[in-house]
CSV table of C-alpha atoms in Angstrom, one decimal:
chain,number,residue,atom,x,y,z
A,1,UNK,CA,0.1,0.0,-0.1
A,2,UNK,CA,2.4,2.6,0.8
A,3,UNK,CA,3.5,2.8,-3.1
A,4,UNK,CA,0.4,2.8,-4.0
A,5,UNK,CA,0.2,6.2,-2.1
A,6,UNK,CA,3.3,7.7,-2.9
A,7,UNK,CA,1.6,7.1,-6.5
A,8,UNK,CA,-1.3,9.0,-5.7
A,9,UNK,CA,0.7,11.3,-3.3
A,10,UNK,CA,2.7,12.1,-7.0
A,11,UNK,CA,-0.8,12.0,-8.8
A,12,UNK,CA,-2.0,14.8,-6.5
A,13,UNK,CA,0.9,16.4,-7.2
A,14,UNK,CA,-0.2,16.5,-10.6
A,15,UNK,CA,-3.4,17.0,-11.4
A,16,UNK,CA,-3.5,20.0,-9.3
A,17,UNK,CA,0.3,21.3,-10.8
A,18,UNK,CA,-1.7,21.7,-14.2
A,19,UNK,CA,-4.4,23.9,-14.0
A,20,UNK,CA,-1.8,26.5,-11.1
A,21,UNK,CA,2.1,26.5,-13.3
A,22,UNK,CA,0.4,28.0,-16.2
A,23,UNK,CA,-2.3,30.1,-14.4
A,24,UNK,CA,1.7,31.4,-12.3
A,25,UNK,CA,3.2,32.1,-15.8
A,26,UNK,CA,0.2,34.2,-16.6
A,27,UNK,CA,-0.2,36.3,-13.4
A,28,UNK,CA,3.0,35.6,-11.4
A,29,UNK,CA,2.6,34.9,-7.6
A,30,UNK,CA,0.3,37.8,-6.6
A,31,UNK,CA,-1.7,36.3,-3.9
A,32,UNK,CA,-4.4,39.0,-4.3
A,33,UNK,CA,-5.2,38.3,-7.6
A,34,UNK,CA,-5.3,34.5,-6.2
A,35,UNK,CA,-7.9,35.1,-3.8
A,36,UNK,CA,-9.9,37.2,-5.6
A,37,UNK,CA,-10.1,34.3,-8.1
A,38,UNK,CA,-10.1,31.6,-5.4
A,39,UNK,CA,-13.3,33.9,-4.3
A,40,UNK,CA,-14.6,35.0,-7.6
A,41,UNK,CA,-18.7,33.0,-7.1
A,42,UNK,CA,-20.1,31.1,-4.6
A,43,UNK,CA,-19.2,27.6,-6.6
A,44,UNK,CA,-15.3,28.4,-6.3
A,45,UNK,CA,-15.6,29.7,-3.1
A,46,UNK,CA,-16.9,26.5,-1.5
A,47,UNK,CA,-14.5,24.4,-2.9
A,48,UNK,CA,-12.0,27.0,-1.4
A,49,UNK,CA,-13.3,26.8,1.8
A,50,UNK,CA,-13.9,23.0,1.5
A,51,UNK,CA,-10.3,22.3,0.8
A,52,UNK,CA,-9.0,24.5,3.7
A,53,UNK,CA,-11.4,23.3,5.9
A,54,UNK,CA,-9.8,19.7,5.2
A,55,UNK,CA,-6.3,21.1,5.0
A,56,UNK,CA,-6.6,22.3,8.9
A,57,UNK,CA,-8.5,18.8,9.9
A,58,UNK,CA,-4.9,16.9,7.6
A,59,UNK,CA,-2.2,18.9,9.1
A,60,UNK,CA,-4.7,18.5,12.2
A,61,UNK,CA,-4.7,14.0,12.3
A,62,UNK,CA,-1.0,14.0,10.6
A,63,UNK,CA,0.2,16.0,14.2
A,64,UNK,CA,-1.8,12.5,16.0
A,65,UNK,CA,-1.1,10.6,14.2
A,66,UNK,CA,1.9,11.0,12.9
A,67,UNK,CA,2.6,11.3,16.9
A,68,UNK,CA,0.7,8.4,17.8
A,69,UNK,CA,2.3,6.2,15.7
A,70,UNK,CA,5.8,7.7,15.6
A,71,UNK,CA,6.3,8.4,11.7
A,72,UNK,CA,9.5,10.1,10.6
A,73,UNK,CA,9.6,12.9,8.4
A,74,UNK,CA,5.8,13.7,9.4
A,75,UNK,CA,6.7,17.6,8.3
A,76,UNK,CA,7.0,16.3,4.6
A,77,UNK,CA,3.1,15.9,4.5
A,78,UNK,CA,2.4,19.1,6.1
A,79,UNK,CA,4.8,20.8,3.5
A,80,UNK,CA,2.9,19.5,1.2
A,81,UNK,CA,-0.1,20.0,1.7
A,82,UNK,CA,0.8,23.8,2.4
A,83,UNK,CA,2.1,24.2,-1.4
A,84,UNK,CA,0.2,21.6,-3.0
A,85,UNK,CA,-3.2,20.5,-1.5
A,86,UNK,CA,-4.9,17.8,0.1
A,87,UNK,CA,-4.5,16.1,-2.9
A,88,UNK,CA,-0.6,15.2,-1.8
A,89,UNK,CA,-0.4,15.7,1.1
A,90,UNK,CA,-2.4,13.0,2.4
A,91,UNK,CA,-1.4,10.6,-0.1
A,92,UNK,CA,1.8,11.0,1.7
A,93,UNK,CA,0.7,11.0,5.4
A,94,UNK,CA,-1.1,7.5,4.7
A,95,UNK,CA,2.9,5.9,2.5
A,96,UNK,CA,4.5,7.2,5.2
A,97,UNK,CA,2.6,5.5,7.9
A,98,UNK,CA,2.8,2.1,6.5
A,99,UNK,CA,6.1,2.4,6.1
A,100,UNK,CA,6.4,3.2,9.9
A,101,UNK,CA,3.8,0.1,10.1
A,102,UNK,CA,6.7,-1.5,8.3
A,103,UNK,CA,4.4,-2.7,5.9
């Protein structure tokens, strides 16, 4: 399972970055414009807020479960979540947890 989770983490990084990288290339790193686009309408705000809440929950889960399961490098999924998103951070943490379990 660790390999499957690791592959899912790679997909979880590549897929969201596919539309994001061209946006950054076109607009630069403009946080204000990014937030404006994220909350441009109620539907995008729904998805944006859902991901933000999910990221906070995941970070808490990584901190608590990671310590309990003695997961090494548990800071990596937190960084991945903050820089890329839950789609990368969650499977990365699950891969690290599987490795810590020795499976």
